[in-house]
């Protein structure tokens, strides 16, 4: 169970306001606190940086970073406690890109604690297995089918996926009416923002269950679309 924010812009922007918003969600948002570690994946014109901690995100000073794409995550543990090893996002190098994967939800029985892995790490591995030969949307479709076919119960498979050029948010919950496992998105002056909770100004749209939203910056401008899982 977690809080997440992600951004995509054609030009590097200040990440600090979004990190502060995540701190607020973690400390005062739905089902707070979310204090079992945090992580930030930053893409900035060909450079990638990952910051992780097992500490309280609200104790972190202002994050003085710029990025054209970022994935921010605050964790609330449903299995082993806080650890940098368990802090999202998880990183995968594939097809010449660095992919970040963050999850909000619980997948019962999917964890492999005998080998020291939590459910999200196994979920990430399933997704990457599919991503090797497929685009992110089809990879997620097949991952969801696999998890459901194998009989794993879940509260949510909500995930943010980024590779520096593309940003995806997938919403898959076990019930349509779910006020905690939510994803909202908005276009804020050509900055695409994804979040588990609304914050700041602007018009937010709630992503419906079994839907995805993406932002693609490969054409020289931000292209946004919504589709069905």
mmCIF file with all atom_site columns, C-alpha atoms in Angstrom:
data_model
loop_
_atom_site.group_PDB
_atom_site.id
_atom_site.type_symbol
_atom_site.label_atom_id
_atom_site.label_alt_id
_atom_site.label_comp_id
_atom_site.label_asym_id
_atom_site.label_entity_id
_atom_site.label_seq_id
_atom_site.pdbx_PDB_ins_code
_atom_site.Cartn_x
_atom_site.Cartn_y
_atom_site.Cartn_z
_atom_site.occupancy
_atom_site.B_iso_or_equiv
_atom_site.pdbx_formal_charge
_atom_site.auth_seq_id
_atom_site.auth_comp_id
_atom_site.auth_asym_id
_atom_site.auth_atom_id
_atom_site.pdbx_PDB_model_num
ATOM 1   C CA . UNK A 1 1   ? 0.000   0.000   0.000   1.00 0.00 ? 1   UNK A CA 1
ATOM 2   C CA . UNK A 1 2   ? 1.622   3.185   -1.164  1.00 0.00 ? 2   UNK A CA 1
ATOM 3   C CA . UNK A 1 3   ? 1.376   6.724   -2.488  1.00 0.00 ? 3   UNK A CA 1
ATOM 4   C CA . UNK A 1 4   ? 2.800   7.577   -5.905  1.00 0.00 ? 4   UNK A CA 1
ATOM 5   C CA . UNK A 1 5   ? 3.366   10.578  -8.156  1.00 0.00 ? 5   UNK A CA 1
ATOM 6   C CA . UNK A 1 6   ? 4.928   10.742  -11.621 1.00 0.00 ? 6   UNK A CA 1
ATOM 7   C CA . UNK A 1 7   ? 5.623   13.555  -14.063 1.00 0.00 ? 7   UNK A CA 1
ATOM 8   C CA . UNK A 1 8   ? 6.536   13.879  -17.730 1.00 0.00 ? 8   UNK A CA 1
ATOM 9   C CA . UNK A 1 9   ? 7.594   17.067  -19.523 1.00 0.00 ? 9   UNK A CA 1
ATOM 10  C CA . UNK A 1 10  ? 9.308   17.924  -22.771 1.00 0.00 ? 10  UNK A CA 1
ATOM 11  C CA . UNK A 1 11  ? 11.795  20.066  -20.821 1.00 0.00 ? 11  UNK A CA 1
ATOM 12  C CA . UNK A 1 12  ? 13.365  19.531  -17.399 1.00 0.00 ? 12  UNK A CA 1
ATOM 13  C CA . UNK A 1 13  ? 11.257  20.927  -14.557 1.00 0.00 ? 13  UNK A CA 1
ATOM 14  C CA . UNK A 1 14  ? 11.622  21.323  -10.813 1.00 0.00 ? 14  UNK A CA 1
ATOM 15  C CA . UNK A 1 15  ? 10.685  18.070  -9.063  1.00 0.00 ? 15  UNK A CA 1
ATOM 16  C CA . UNK A 1 16  ? 10.509  19.647  -5.589  1.00 0.00 ? 16  UNK A CA 1
ATOM 17  C CA . UNK A 1 17  ? 6.794   20.663  -5.616  1.00 0.00 ? 17  UNK A CA 1
ATOM 18  C CA . UNK A 1 18  ? 5.787   17.134  -6.575  1.00 0.00 ? 18  UNK A CA 1
ATOM 19  C CA . UNK A 1 19  ? 8.050   15.591  -3.957  1.00 0.00 ? 19  UNK A CA 1
ATOM 20  C CA . UNK A 1 20  ? 6.505   17.889  -1.342  1.00 0.00 ? 20  UNK A CA 1
ATOM 21  C CA . UNK A 1 21  ? 3.044   16.770  -2.494  1.00 0.00 ? 21  UNK A CA 1
ATOM 22  C CA . UNK A 1 22  ? 4.077   13.144  -2.054  1.00 0.00 ? 22  UNK A CA 1
ATOM 23  C CA . UNK A 1 23  ? 5.344   13.887  1.448   1.00 0.00 ? 23  UNK A CA 1
ATOM 24  C CA . UNK A 1 24  ? 1.948   15.369  2.265   1.00 0.00 ? 24  UNK A CA 1
ATOM 25  C CA . UNK A 1 25  ? 0.137   12.295  0.903   1.00 0.00 ? 25  UNK A CA 1
ATOM 26  C CA . UNK A 1 26  ? 2.449   9.992   2.824   1.00 0.00 ? 26  UNK A CA 1
ATOM 27  C CA . UNK A 1 27  ? 1.911   11.785  6.123   1.00 0.00 ? 27  UNK A CA 1
ATOM 28  C CA . UNK A 1 28  ? -1.693  12.984  5.842   1.00 0.00 ? 28  UNK A CA 1
ATOM 29  C CA . UNK A 1 29  ? -3.261  11.268  2.813   1.00 0.00 ? 29  UNK A CA 1
ATOM 30  C CA . UNK A 1 30  ? -5.614  8.306   2.662   1.00 0.00 ? 30  UNK A CA 1
ATOM 31  C CA . UNK A 1 31  ? -4.647  5.428   4.971   1.00 0.00 ? 31  UNK A CA 1
ATOM 32  C CA . UNK A 1 32  ? -1.645  7.397   6.198   1.00 0.00 ? 32  UNK A CA 1
ATOM 33  C CA . UNK A 1 33  ? 1.030   7.253   7.324   1.00 0.00 ? 33  UNK A CA 1
ATOM 34  C CA . UNK A 1 34  ? 3.116   5.729   4.533   1.00 0.00 ? 34  UNK A CA 1
ATOM 35  C CA . UNK A 1 35  ? 6.449   5.698   6.304   1.00 0.00 ? 35  UNK A CA 1
ATOM 36  C CA . UNK A 1 36  ? 8.240   2.504   5.243   1.00 0.00 ? 36  UNK A CA 1
ATOM 37  C CA . UNK A 1 37  ? 10.772  4.048   2.898   1.00 0.00 ? 37  UNK A CA 1
ATOM 38  C CA . UNK A 1 38  ? 10.663  6.019   -0.316  1.00 0.00 ? 38  UNK A CA 1
ATOM 39  C CA . UNK A 1 39  ? 12.241  6.221   -3.746  1.00 0.00 ? 39  UNK A CA 1
ATOM 40  C CA . UNK A 1 40  ? 12.616  8.611   -6.681  1.00 0.00 ? 40  UNK A CA 1
ATOM 41  C CA . UNK A 1 41  ? 13.629  7.769   -10.251 1.00 0.00 ? 41  UNK A CA 1
ATOM 42  C CA . UNK A 1 42  ? 14.827  10.822  -12.216 1.00 0.00 ? 42  UNK A CA 1
ATOM 43  C CA . UNK A 1 43  ? 15.346  11.112  -15.979 1.00 0.00 ? 43  UNK A CA 1
ATOM 44  C CA . UNK A 1 44  ? 17.098  14.249  -17.199 1.00 0.00 ? 44  UNK A CA 1
ATOM 45  C CA . UNK A 1 45  ? 18.131  14.493  -20.861 1.00 0.00 ? 45  UNK A CA 1
ATOM 46  C CA . UNK A 1 46  ? 19.927  11.168  -21.119 1.00 0.00 ? 46  UNK A CA 1
ATOM 47  C CA . UNK A 1 47  ? 20.959  10.966  -17.481 1.00 0.00 ? 47  UNK A CA 1
ATOM 48  C CA . UNK A 1 48  ? 19.288  8.713   -14.928 1.00 0.00 ? 48  UNK A CA 1
ATOM 49  C CA . UNK A 1 49  ? 19.432  8.899   -11.155 1.00 0.00 ? 49  UNK A CA 1
ATOM 50  C CA . UNK A 1 50  ? 17.799  6.758   -8.485  1.00 0.00 ? 50  UNK A CA 1
ATOM 51  C CA . UNK A 1 51  ? 17.392  7.867   -4.872  1.00 0.00 ? 51  UNK A CA 1
ATOM 52  C CA . UNK A 1 52  ? 16.079  5.451   -2.223  1.00 0.00 ? 52  UNK A CA 1
ATOM 53  C CA . UNK A 1 53  ? 15.771  5.332   1.539   1.00 0.00 ? 53  UNK A CA 1
ATOM 54  C CA . UNK A 1 54  ? 14.228  3.214   4.285   1.00 0.00 ? 54  UNK A CA 1
ATOM 55  C CA . UNK A 1 55  ? 13.448  6.348   6.314   1.00 0.00 ? 55  UNK A CA 1
ATOM 56  C CA . UNK A 1 56  ? 10.403  8.575   6.632   1.00 0.00 ? 56  UNK A CA 1
ATOM 57  C CA . UNK A 1 57  ? 9.838   10.582  3.462   1.00 0.00 ? 57  UNK A CA 1
ATOM 58  C CA . UNK A 1 58  ? 8.491   13.533  5.505   1.00 0.00 ? 58  UNK A CA 1
ATOM 59  C CA . UNK A 1 59  ? 11.895  13.878  7.191   1.00 0.00 ? 59  UNK A CA 1
ATOM 60  C CA . UNK A 1 60  ? 13.613  14.566  3.869   1.00 0.00 ? 60  UNK A CA 1
ATOM 61  C CA . UNK A 1 61  ? 14.586  18.214  3.150   1.00 0.00 ? 61  UNK A CA 1
ATOM 62  C CA . UNK A 1 62  ? 13.566  19.823  -0.106  1.00 0.00 ? 62  UNK A CA 1
ATOM 63  C CA . UNK A 1 63  ? 14.536  17.733  -3.142  1.00 0.00 ? 63  UNK A CA 1
ATOM 64  C CA . UNK A 1 64  ? 16.604  20.037  -5.328  1.00 0.00 ? 64  UNK A CA 1
ATOM 65  C CA . UNK A 1 65  ? 16.378  18.130  -8.604  1.00 0.00 ? 65  UNK A CA 1
ATOM 66  C CA . UNK A 1 66  ? 15.193  18.792  -12.130 1.00 0.00 ? 66  UNK A CA 1
ATOM 67  C CA . UNK A 1 67  ? 13.946  16.134  -14.529 1.00 0.00 ? 67  UNK A CA 1
ATOM 68  C CA . UNK A 1 68  ? 11.902  15.733  -17.673 1.00 0.00 ? 68  UNK A CA 1
ATOM 69  C CA . UNK A 1 69  ? 10.431  12.534  -16.237 1.00 0.00 ? 69  UNK A CA 1
ATOM 70  C CA . UNK A 1 70  ? 10.230  11.213  -12.691 1.00 0.00 ? 70  UNK A CA 1
ATOM 71  C CA . UNK A 1 71  ? 8.552   8.492   -10.645 1.00 0.00 ? 71  UNK A CA 1
ATOM 72  C CA . UNK A 1 72  ? 8.134   9.148   -6.906  1.00 0.00 ? 72  UNK A CA 1
ATOM 73  C CA . UNK A 1 73  ? 6.976   6.566   -4.371  1.00 0.00 ? 73  UNK A CA 1
ATOM 74  C CA . UNK A 1 74  ? 6.275   6.383   -0.630  1.00 0.00 ? 74  UNK A CA 1
ATOM 75  C CA . UNK A 1 75  ? 5.801   2.874   0.771   1.00 0.00 ? 75  UNK A CA 1
ATOM 76  C CA . UNK A 1 76  ? 3.460   1.473   3.384   1.00 0.00 ? 76  UNK A CA 1
ATOM 77  C CA . UNK A 1 77  ? 4.565   -2.075  4.080   1.00 0.00 ? 77  UNK A CA 1
ATOM 78  C CA . UNK A 1 78  ? 2.162   -5.003  3.800   1.00 0.00 ? 78  UNK A CA 1
ATOM 79  C CA . UNK A 1 79  ? 4.886   -7.598  4.444   1.00 0.00 ? 79  UNK A CA 1
ATOM 80  C CA . UNK A 1 80  ? 8.476   -7.137  5.678   1.00 0.00 ? 80  UNK A CA 1
ATOM 81  C CA . UNK A 1 81  ? 9.150   -3.706  7.119   1.00 0.00 ? 81  UNK A CA 1
ATOM 82  C CA . UNK A 1 82  ? 11.164  -0.805  5.787   1.00 0.00 ? 82  UNK A CA 1
ATOM 83  C CA . UNK A 1 83  ? 14.268  -1.601  3.738   1.00 0.00 ? 83  UNK A CA 1
ATOM 84  C CA . UNK A 1 84  ? 16.030  0.119   0.862   1.00 0.00 ? 84  UNK A CA 1
ATOM 85  C CA . UNK A 1 85  ? 15.842  -3.238  -0.916  1.00 0.00 ? 85  UNK A CA 1
ATOM 86  C CA . UNK A 1 86  ? 12.026  -3.037  -0.782  1.00 0.00 ? 86  UNK A CA 1
ATOM 87  C CA . UNK A 1 87  ? 11.654  0.662   -1.623  1.00 0.00 ? 87  UNK A CA 1
ATOM 88  C CA . UNK A 1 88  ? 10.101  1.375   -5.022  1.00 0.00 ? 88  UNK A CA 1
ATOM 89  C CA . UNK A 1 89  ? 10.624  2.142   -7.827  1.00 0.00 ? 89  UNK A CA 1
ATOM 90  C CA . UNK A 1 90  ? 12.418  -0.960  -9.037  1.00 0.00 ? 90  UNK A CA 1
ATOM 91  C CA . UNK A 1 91  ? 14.802  -0.525  -11.957 1.00 0.00 ? 91  UNK A CA 1
ATOM 92  C CA . UNK A 1 92  ? 15.264  -2.684  -15.043 1.00 0.00 ? 92  UNK A CA 1
ATOM 93  C CA . UNK A 1 93  ? 17.734  -2.200  -17.905 1.00 0.00 ? 93  UNK A CA 1
ATOM 94  C CA . UNK A 1 94  ? 16.077  -3.479  -21.045 1.00 0.00 ? 94  UNK A CA 1
ATOM 95  C CA . UNK A 1 95  ? 16.327  -2.767  -24.777 1.00 0.00 ? 95  UNK A CA 1
ATOM 96  C CA . UNK A 1 96  ? 18.725  0.114   -24.245 1.00 0.00 ? 96  UNK A CA 1
ATOM 97  C CA . UNK A 1 97  ? 16.506  1.903   -21.744 1.00 0.00 ? 97  UNK A CA 1
ATOM 98  C CA . UNK A 1 98  ? 16.267  2.152   -17.967 1.00 0.00 ? 98  UNK A CA 1
ATOM 99  C CA . UNK A 1 99  ? 12.751  1.250   -16.847 1.00 0.00 ? 99  UNK A CA 1
ATOM 100 C CA . UNK A 1 100 ? 11.270  2.293   -13.496 1.00 0.00 ? 100 UNK A CA 1
ATOM 101 C CA . UNK A 1 101 ? 8.398   0.294   -11.973 1.00 0.00 ? 101 UNK A CA 1
ATOM 102 C CA . UNK A 1 102 ? 6.322   1.346   -8.941  1.00 0.00 ? 102 UNK A CA 1
ATOM 103 C CA . UNK A 1 103 ? 3.225   -0.367  -7.505  1.00 0.00 ? 103 UNK A CA 1
ATOM 104 C CA . UNK A 1 104 ? 0.387   0.467   -5.132  1.00 0.00 ? 104 UNK A CA 1
ATOM 105 C CA . UNK A 1 105 ? -1.478  -2.540  -3.775  1.00 0.00 ? 105 UNK A CA 1
ATOM 106 C CA . UNK A 1 106 ? -1.163  -5.987  -2.271  1.00 0.00 ? 106 UNK A CA 1
ATOM 107 C CA . UNK A 1 107 ? -0.904  -9.253  -4.212  1.00 0.00 ? 107 UNK A CA 1
ATOM 108 C CA . UNK A 1 108 ? -1.589  -12.073 -1.804  1.00 0.00 ? 108 UNK A CA 1
ATOM 109 C CA . UNK A 1 109 ? 0.716   -15.061 -2.085  1.00 0.00 ? 109 UNK A CA 1
ATOM 110 C CA . UNK A 1 110 ? 2.837   -13.640 -4.889  1.00 0.00 ? 110 UNK A CA 1
ATOM 111 C CA . UNK A 1 111 ? 5.754   -12.716 -2.654  1.00 0.00 ? 111 UNK A CA 1
ATOM 112 C CA . UNK A 1 112 ? 8.704   -15.098 -2.487  1.00 0.00 ? 112 UNK A CA 1
ATOM 113 C CA . UNK A 1 113 ? 9.808   -14.432 1.075   1.00 0.00 ? 113 UNK A CA 1
ATOM 114 C CA . UNK A 1 114 ? 11.926  -17.580 1.180   1.00 0.00 ? 114 UNK A CA 1
ATOM 115 C CA . UNK A 1 115 ? 14.186  -15.805 -1.297  1.00 0.00 ? 115 UNK A CA 1
ATOM 116 C CA . UNK A 1 116 ? 13.682  -12.393 0.279   1.00 0.00 ? 116 UNK A CA 1
ATOM 117 C CA . UNK A 1 117 ? 11.364  -10.798 -2.298  1.00 0.00 ? 117 UNK A CA 1
ATOM 118 C CA . UNK A 1 118 ? 8.111   -8.907  -1.737  1.00 0.00 ? 118 UNK A CA 1
ATOM 119 C CA . UNK A 1 119 ? 5.050   -9.076  -3.989  1.00 0.00 ? 119 UNK A CA 1
ATOM 120 C CA . UNK A 1 120 ? 5.937   -5.975  -6.023  1.00 0.00 ? 120 UNK A CA 1
ATOM 121 C CA . UNK A 1 121 ? 9.371   -7.351  -6.896  1.00 0.00 ? 121 UNK A CA 1
ATOM 122 C CA . UNK A 1 122 ? 7.796   -10.542 -8.245  1.00 0.00 ? 122 UNK A CA 1
ATOM 123 C CA . UNK A 1 123 ? 5.116   -8.495  -10.059 1.00 0.00 ? 123 UNK A CA 1
ATOM 124 C CA . UNK A 1 124 ? 7.897   -6.396  -11.599 1.00 0.00 ? 124 UNK A CA 1
ATOM 125 C CA . UNK A 1 125 ? 9.704   -9.551  -12.711 1.00 0.00 ? 125 UNK A CA 1
ATOM 126 C CA . UNK A 1 126 ? 6.542   -10.909 -14.362 1.00 0.00 ? 126 UNK A CA 1
ATOM 127 C CA . UNK A 1 127 ? 6.090   -7.607  -16.206 1.00 0.00 ? 127 UNK A CA 1
ATOM 128 C CA . UNK A 1 128 ? 9.699   -7.427  -17.379 1.00 0.00 ? 128 UNK A CA 1
ATOM 129 C CA . UNK A 1 129 ? 9.486   -11.000 -18.680 1.00 0.00 ? 129 UNK A CA 1
ATOM 130 C CA . UNK A 1 130 ? 6.642   -9.863  -20.944 1.00 0.00 ? 130 UNK A CA 1
ATOM 131 C CA . UNK A 1 131 ? 8.259   -6.517  -21.766 1.00 0.00 ? 131 UNK A CA 1
ATOM 132 C CA . UNK A 1 132 ? 11.264  -8.184  -23.389 1.00 0.00 ? 132 UNK A CA 1
ATOM 133 C CA . UNK A 1 133 ? 9.260   -8.860  -26.555 1.00 0.00 ? 133 UNK A CA 1
ATOM 134 C CA . UNK A 1 134 ? 6.194   -6.618  -26.219 1.00 0.00 ? 134 UNK A CA 1
ATOM 135 C CA . UNK A 1 135 ? 5.178   -3.004  -25.771 1.00 0.00 ? 135 UNK A CA 1
ATOM 136 C CA . UNK A 1 136 ? 4.321   -1.887  -22.230 1.00 0.00 ? 136 UNK A CA 1
ATOM 137 C CA . UNK A 1 137 ? 0.548   -2.077  -22.681 1.00 0.00 ? 137 UNK A CA 1
ATOM 138 C CA . UNK A 1 138 ? 0.529   -5.598  -24.073 1.00 0.00 ? 138 UNK A CA 1
ATOM 139 C CA . UNK A 1 139 ? 3.133   -6.631  -21.508 1.00 0.00 ? 139 UNK A CA 1
ATOM 140 C CA . UNK A 1 140 ? 0.837   -5.409  -18.726 1.00 0.00 ? 140 UNK A CA 1
ATOM 141 C CA . UNK A 1 141 ? -2.201  -7.136  -20.237 1.00 0.00 ? 141 UNK A CA 1
ATOM 142 C CA . UNK A 1 142 ? -0.357  -10.432 -20.271 1.00 0.00 ? 142 UNK A CA 1
ATOM 143 C CA . UNK A 1 143 ? 1.032   -9.885  -16.773 1.00 0.00 ? 143 UNK A CA 1
ATOM 144 C CA . UNK A 1 144 ? -2.455  -9.267  -15.370 1.00 0.00 ? 144 UNK A CA 1
ATOM 145 C CA . UNK A 1 145 ? -3.790  -12.352 -17.128 1.00 0.00 ? 145 UNK A CA 1
ATOM 146 C CA . UNK A 1 146 ? -0.964  -14.429 -15.678 1.00 0.00 ? 146 UNK A CA 1
ATOM 147 C CA . UNK A 1 147 ? -1.552  -13.227 -12.131 1.00 0.00 ? 147 UNK A CA 1
ATOM 148 C CA . UNK A 1 148 ? -5.298  -13.843 -12.418 1.00 0.00 ? 148 UNK A CA 1
ATOM 149 C CA . UNK A 1 149 ? -4.886  -17.210 -14.154 1.00 0.00 ? 149 UNK A CA 1
ATOM 150 C CA . UNK A 1 150 ? -2.541  -18.409 -11.425 1.00 0.00 ? 150 UNK A CA 1
ATOM 151 C CA . UNK A 1 151 ? -5.182  -17.496 -8.850  1.00 0.00 ? 151 UNK A CA 1
ATOM 152 C CA . UNK A 1 152 ? -3.387  -14.761 -6.910  1.00 0.00 ? 152 UNK A CA 1
ATOM 153 C CA . UNK A 1 153 ? -5.804  -12.439 -5.110  1.00 0.00 ? 153 UNK A CA 1
ATOM 154 C CA . UNK A 1 154 ? -4.987  -8.753  -5.123  1.00 0.00 ? 154 UNK A CA 1
ATOM 155 C CA . UNK A 1 155 ? -6.311  -5.459  -3.874  1.00 0.00 ? 155 UNK A CA 1
ATOM 156 C CA . UNK A 1 156 ? -4.663  -3.563  -6.726  1.00 0.00 ? 156 UNK A CA 1
ATOM 157 C CA . UNK A 1 157 ? -2.136  -3.974  -9.516  1.00 0.00 ? 157 UNK A CA 1
ATOM 158 C CA . UNK A 1 158 ? -1.877  -0.213  -10.000 1.00 0.00 ? 158 UNK A CA 1
ATOM 159 C CA . UNK A 1 159 ? 1.523   0.621   -11.446 1.00 0.00 ? 159 UNK A CA 1
ATOM 160 C CA . UNK A 1 160 ? 3.565   3.496   -12.836 1.00 0.00 ? 160 UNK A CA 1
ATOM 161 C CA . UNK A 1 161 ? 6.088   2.567   -15.533 1.00 0.00 ? 161 UNK A CA 1
ATOM 162 C CA . UNK A 1 162 ? 8.639   4.966   -17.063 1.00 0.00 ? 162 UNK A CA 1
ATOM 163 C CA . UNK A 1 163 ? 11.646  4.759   -19.372 1.00 0.00 ? 163 UNK A CA 1
ATOM 164 C CA . UNK A 1 164 ? 12.607  8.405   -19.874 1.00 0.00 ? 164 UNK A CA 1
ATOM 165 C CA . UNK A 1 165 ? 10.685  8.673   -23.151 1.00 0.00 ? 165 UNK A CA 1
ATOM 166 C CA . UNK A 1 166 ? 7.371   7.149   -22.129 1.00 0.00 ? 166 UNK A CA 1
ATOM 167 C CA . UNK A 1 167 ? 5.365   7.203   -18.915 1.00 0.00 ? 167 UNK A CA 1
ATOM 168 C CA . UNK A 1 168 ? 2.451   4.858   -18.178 1.00 0.00 ? 168 UNK A CA 1
ATOM 169 C CA . UNK A 1 169 ? -0.065  4.561   -15.369 1.00 0.00 ? 169 UNK A CA 1
ATOM 170 C CA . UNK A 1 170 ? -2.075  1.336   -15.176 1.00 0.00 ? 170 UNK A CA 1
ATOM 171 C CA . UNK A 1 171 ? -5.107  1.027   -12.912 1.00 0.00 ? 171 UNK A CA 1
ATOM 172 C CA . UNK A 1 172 ? -6.263  -2.524  -12.165 1.00 0.00 ? 172 UNK A CA 1
ATOM 173 C CA . UNK A 1 173 ? -8.216  -2.997  -8.932  1.00 0.00 ? 173 UNK A CA 1
ATOM 174 C CA . UNK A 1 174 ? -10.342 -5.898  -7.711  1.00 0.00 ? 174 UNK A CA 1
ATOM 175 C CA . UNK A 1 175 ? -13.392 -3.645  -7.409  1.00 0.00 ? 175 UNK A CA 1
ATOM 176 C CA . UNK A 1 176 ? -14.489 -0.626  -9.416  1.00 0.00 ? 176 UNK A CA 1
ATOM 177 C CA . UNK A 1 177 ? -15.418 1.493   -6.403  1.00 0.00 ? 177 UNK A CA 1
ATOM 178 C CA . UNK A 1 178 ? -12.136 1.848   -4.533  1.00 0.00 ? 178 UNK A CA 1
ATOM 179 C CA . UNK A 1 179 ? -11.346 5.158   -2.851  1.00 0.00 ? 179 UNK A CA 1
ATOM 180 C CA . UNK A 1 180 ? -7.800  4.211   -1.860  1.00 0.00 ? 180 UNK A CA 1
ATOM 181 C CA . UNK A 1 181 ? -6.305  2.570   -4.959  1.00 0.00 ? 181 UNK A CA 1
ATOM 182 C CA . UNK A 1 182 ? -6.980  5.571   -7.153  1.00 0.00 ? 182 UNK A CA 1
ATOM 183 C CA . UNK A 1 183 ? -5.000  7.211   -9.955  1.00 0.00 ? 183 UNK A CA 1
ATOM 184 C CA . UNK A 1 184 ? -5.588  10.759  -11.165 1.00 0.00 ? 184 UNK A CA 1
ATOM 185 C CA . UNK A 1 185 ? -3.938  12.593  -14.057 1.00 0.00 ? 185 UNK A CA 1
ATOM 186 C CA . UNK A 1 186 ? -3.791  16.118  -15.452 1.00 0.00 ? 186 UNK A CA 1
ATOM 187 C CA . UNK A 1 187 ? -2.050  18.183  -18.105 1.00 0.00 ? 187 UNK A CA 1
ATOM 188 C CA . UNK A 1 188 ? -0.606  21.132  -16.224 1.00 0.00 ? 188 UNK A CA 1
ATOM 189 C CA . UNK A 1 189 ? 0.951   23.606  -18.700 1.00 0.00 ? 189 UNK A CA 1
ATOM 190 C CA . UNK A 1 190 ? 2.289   20.736  -20.862 1.00 0.00 ? 190 UNK A CA 1
ATOM 191 C CA . UNK A 1 191 ? 3.500   18.806  -17.823 1.00 0.00 ? 191 UNK A CA 1
ATOM 192 C CA . UNK A 1 192 ? 1.691   15.493  -17.431 1.00 0.00 ? 192 UNK A CA 1
ATOM 193 C CA . UNK A 1 193 ? 1.170   14.640  -13.768 1.00 0.00 ? 193 UNK A CA 1
ATOM 194 C CA . UNK A 1 194 ? -0.003  11.296  -12.368 1.00 0.00 ? 194 UNK A CA 1
ATOM 195 C CA . UNK A 1 195 ? -0.906  10.855  -8.727  1.00 0.00 ? 195 UNK A CA 1
ATOM 196 C CA . UNK A 1 196 ? -2.644  8.587   -6.256  1.00 0.00 ? 196 UNK A CA 1
ATOM 197 C CA . UNK A 1 197 ? -4.357  11.706  -4.851  1.00 0.00 ? 197 UNK A CA 1
ATOM 198 C CA . UNK A 1 198 ? -5.210  15.129  -6.252  1.00 0.00 ? 198 UNK A CA 1
ATOM 199 C CA . UNK A 1 199 ? -3.041  18.077  -5.204  1.00 0.00 ? 199 UNK A CA 1
ATOM 200 C CA . UNK A 1 200 ? -2.429  21.665  -6.202  1.00 0.00 ? 200 UNK A CA 1
ATOM 201 C CA . UNK A 1 201 ? -4.346  23.475  -8.900  1.00 0.00 ? 201 UNK A CA 1
ATOM 202 C CA . UNK A 1 202 ? -5.585  22.229  -12.227 1.00 0.00 ? 202 UNK A CA 1
ATOM 203 C CA . UNK A 1 203 ? -8.256  19.885  -13.493 1.00 0.00 ? 203 UNK A CA 1
ATOM 204 C CA . UNK A 1 204 ? -7.691  16.276  -12.496 1.00 0.00 ? 204 UNK A CA 1
ATOM 205 C CA . UNK A 1 205 ? -9.275  13.283  -14.239 1.00 0.00 ? 205 UNK A CA 1
ATOM 206 C CA . UNK A 1 206 ? -9.729  10.007  -12.420 1.00 0.00 ? 206 UNK A CA 1
ATOM 207 C CA . UNK A 1 207 ? -8.436  6.970   -14.295 1.00 0.00 ? 207 UNK A CA 1
ATOM 208 C CA . UNK A 1 208 ? -11.127 4.288   -14.400 1.00 0.00 ? 208 UNK A CA 1
ATOM 209 C CA . UNK A 1 209 ? -10.552 0.664   -13.480 1.00 0.00 ? 209 UNK A CA 1
ATOM 210 C CA . UNK A 1 210 ? -8.927  -1.484  -16.179 1.00 0.00 ? 210 UNK A CA 1
ATOM 211 C CA . UNK A 1 211 ? -7.672  1.624   -17.971 1.00 0.00 ? 211 UNK A CA 1
ATOM 212 C CA . UNK A 1 212 ? -4.246  3.115   -18.625 1.00 0.00 ? 212 UNK A CA 1
ATOM 213 C CA . UNK A 1 213 ? -2.960  6.588   -19.441 1.00 0.00 ? 213 UNK A CA 1
ATOM 214 C CA . UNK A 1 214 ? 0.352   7.308   -21.149 1.00 0.00 ? 214 UNK A CA 1
ATOM 215 C CA . UNK A 1 215 ? 2.572   10.260  -21.976 1.00 0.00 ? 215 UNK A CA 1
ATOM 216 C CA . UNK A 1 216 ? 5.080   9.968   -24.828 1.00 0.00 ? 216 UNK A CA 1
ATOM 217 C CA . UNK A 1 217 ? 7.744   12.612  -25.478 1.00 0.00 ? 217 UNK A CA 1
ATOM 218 C CA . UNK A 1 218 ? 9.609   10.935  -28.369 1.00 0.00 ? 218 UNK A CA 1
ATOM 219 C CA . UNK A 1 219 ? 8.069   13.096  -31.116 1.00 0.00 ? 219 UNK A CA 1
ATOM 220 C CA . UNK A 1 220 ? 9.364   16.385  -29.716 1.00 0.00 ? 220 UNK A CA 1
ATOM 221 C CA . UNK A 1 221 ? 6.131   17.163  -27.916 1.00 0.00 ? 221 UNK A CA 1
ATOM 222 C CA . UNK A 1 222 ? 4.142   15.421  -25.203 1.00 0.00 ? 222 UNK A CA 1
ATOM 223 C CA . UNK A 1 223 ? 1.503   13.094  -26.603 1.00 0.00 ? 223 UNK A CA 1
ATOM 224 C CA . UNK A 1 224 ? -1.111  11.781  -24.184 1.00 0.00 ? 224 UNK A CA 1
ATOM 225 C CA . UNK A 1 225 ? -3.596  8.950   -24.565 1.00 0.00 ? 225 UNK A CA 1
ATOM 226 C CA . UNK A 1 226 ? -5.913  6.691   -22.627 1.00 0.00 ? 226 UNK A CA 1
ATOM 227 C CA . UNK A 1 227 ? -6.730  3.056   -23.362 1.00 0.00 ? 227 UNK A CA 1
ATOM 228 C CA . UNK A 1 228 ? -8.162  -0.156  -21.959 1.00 0.00 ? 228 UNK A CA 1
ATOM 229 C CA . UNK A 1 229 ? -6.267  -3.003  -20.331 1.00 0.00 ? 229 UNK A CA 1
#
